[in-house]
XYZ file of C-alpha atoms in Angstrom:
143
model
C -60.455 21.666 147.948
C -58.393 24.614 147.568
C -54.489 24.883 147.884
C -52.453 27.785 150.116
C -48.941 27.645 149.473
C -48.178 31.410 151.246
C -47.907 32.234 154.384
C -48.870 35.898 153.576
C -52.397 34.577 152.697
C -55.170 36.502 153.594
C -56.989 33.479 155.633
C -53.682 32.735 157.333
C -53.575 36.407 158.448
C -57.050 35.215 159.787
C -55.955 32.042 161.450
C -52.631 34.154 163.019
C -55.504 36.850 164.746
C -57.529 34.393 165.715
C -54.606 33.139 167.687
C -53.720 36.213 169.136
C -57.130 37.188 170.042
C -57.477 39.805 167.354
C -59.631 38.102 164.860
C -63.007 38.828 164.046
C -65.680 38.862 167.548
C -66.818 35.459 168.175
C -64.432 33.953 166.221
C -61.771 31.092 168.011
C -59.049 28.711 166.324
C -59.497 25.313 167.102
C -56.041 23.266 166.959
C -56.249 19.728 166.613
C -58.186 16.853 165.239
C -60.299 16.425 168.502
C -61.594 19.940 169.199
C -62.482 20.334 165.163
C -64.530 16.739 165.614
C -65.671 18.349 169.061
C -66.817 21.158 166.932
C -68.949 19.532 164.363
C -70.270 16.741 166.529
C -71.955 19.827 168.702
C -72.924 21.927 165.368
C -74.426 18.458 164.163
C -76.616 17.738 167.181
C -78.262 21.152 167.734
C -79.753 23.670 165.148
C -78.661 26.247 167.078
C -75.522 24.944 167.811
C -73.089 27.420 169.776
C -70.187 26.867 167.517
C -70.033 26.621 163.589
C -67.191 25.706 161.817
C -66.427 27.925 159.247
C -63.076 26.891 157.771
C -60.820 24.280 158.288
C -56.882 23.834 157.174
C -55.220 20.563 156.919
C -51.533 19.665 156.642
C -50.949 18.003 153.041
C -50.786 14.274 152.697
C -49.802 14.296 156.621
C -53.192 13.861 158.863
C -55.403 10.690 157.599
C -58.256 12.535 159.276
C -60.123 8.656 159.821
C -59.652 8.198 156.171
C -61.151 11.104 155.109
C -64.529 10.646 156.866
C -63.792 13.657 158.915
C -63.319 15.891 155.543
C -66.857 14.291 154.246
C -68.811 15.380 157.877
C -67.096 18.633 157.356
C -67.740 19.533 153.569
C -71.627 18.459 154.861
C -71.565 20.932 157.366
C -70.540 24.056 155.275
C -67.227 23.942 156.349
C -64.863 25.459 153.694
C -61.444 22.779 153.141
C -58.056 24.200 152.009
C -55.158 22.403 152.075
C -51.431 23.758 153.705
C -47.952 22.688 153.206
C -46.102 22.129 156.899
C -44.491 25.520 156.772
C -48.158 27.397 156.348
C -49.399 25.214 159.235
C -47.087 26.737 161.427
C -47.614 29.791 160.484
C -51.393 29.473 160.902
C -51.717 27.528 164.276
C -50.862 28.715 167.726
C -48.607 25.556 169.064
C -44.908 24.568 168.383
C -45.912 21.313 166.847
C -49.200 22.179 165.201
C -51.211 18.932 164.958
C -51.949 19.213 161.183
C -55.737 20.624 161.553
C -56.719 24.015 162.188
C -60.269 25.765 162.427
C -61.741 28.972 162.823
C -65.338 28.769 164.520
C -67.644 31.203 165.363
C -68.854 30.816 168.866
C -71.410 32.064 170.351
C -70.412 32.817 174.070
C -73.135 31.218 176.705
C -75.368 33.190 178.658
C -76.070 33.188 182.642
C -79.238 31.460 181.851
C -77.560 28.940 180.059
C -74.710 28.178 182.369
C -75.622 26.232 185.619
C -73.159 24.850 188.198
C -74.390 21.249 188.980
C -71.774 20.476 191.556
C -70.887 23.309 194.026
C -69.287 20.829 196.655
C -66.212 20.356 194.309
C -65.449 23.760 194.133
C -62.038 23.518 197.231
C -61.762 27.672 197.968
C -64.413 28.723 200.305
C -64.022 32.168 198.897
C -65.482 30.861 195.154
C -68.055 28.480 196.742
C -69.292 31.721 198.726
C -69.051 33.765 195.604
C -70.782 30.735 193.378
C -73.820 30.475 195.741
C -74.274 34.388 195.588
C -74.642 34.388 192.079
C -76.641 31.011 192.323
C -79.187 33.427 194.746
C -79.260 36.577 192.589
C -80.045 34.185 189.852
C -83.181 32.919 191.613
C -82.213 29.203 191.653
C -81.127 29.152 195.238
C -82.395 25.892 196.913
């Protein structure tokens, strides 16, 4: 597992566009232990998974990361590790108390075929349930 110790690293340039919406297309920063297990449980369960980790920072001797396990599932998956002193966290995560785990995914963004609203009765404007069932019709699902 590599060490960054400077916050005018190349890869936390990367993290710091990510963040800002300049990075790379299809590429998002995940901040926090959930969303990075969120991540890898979907990349686990589908070959074609719409999200793949690609690297992952972690705080120094500050996140126990379920004693490691979560470090194991993500060296498995392809996911390259470096570690990051506090002061490079913050420079590489997008929150005022980063959490002490940062990715960078690349995401692939769904589809209209792939997107279907299962509950149109929750949806409180009438404007956006009028608008939903519109594209629900030009979609040829309307029942």
């Amino acid at each position: 597992m590599r060490r960054i110790s400077s916050r005018s690293n190349p890869l936390v340039t990367r993290f710091r566009d990510a963040a800002r919406g300049r990075g790379a297309p299809g590429v998002i920063l995940l901040d926090g232990e959930h969303l990075v297990e969120e991540a890898l449980d979907a990349q686990e369960e589908a070959l074609d998974s719409a999200v793949t980790l690609d690297t992952v920072a972690i705080v120094e001797g500050v996140v126990d990361l379920h004693a490691d396990g979560l470090v194991d599932r993500l060296t498995r998956a392809g996911a390259e590790i470096v570690r990051v002193p506090t002061a490079v966290m913050a420079a590489m995560s997008p929150v005022l108390e980063p959490s002490g785990i940062v990715a960078l995914a690349a995401a692939q963004p769904a589809t209209l075929d792939e997107v279907r609203i299962l509950d149109v009765g929750q949806v409180r404007q009438p404007q956006d349930r009028r608008r939903l069932l519109q594209l629900r019709e030009q979609d040829g699902d309307a029942r």
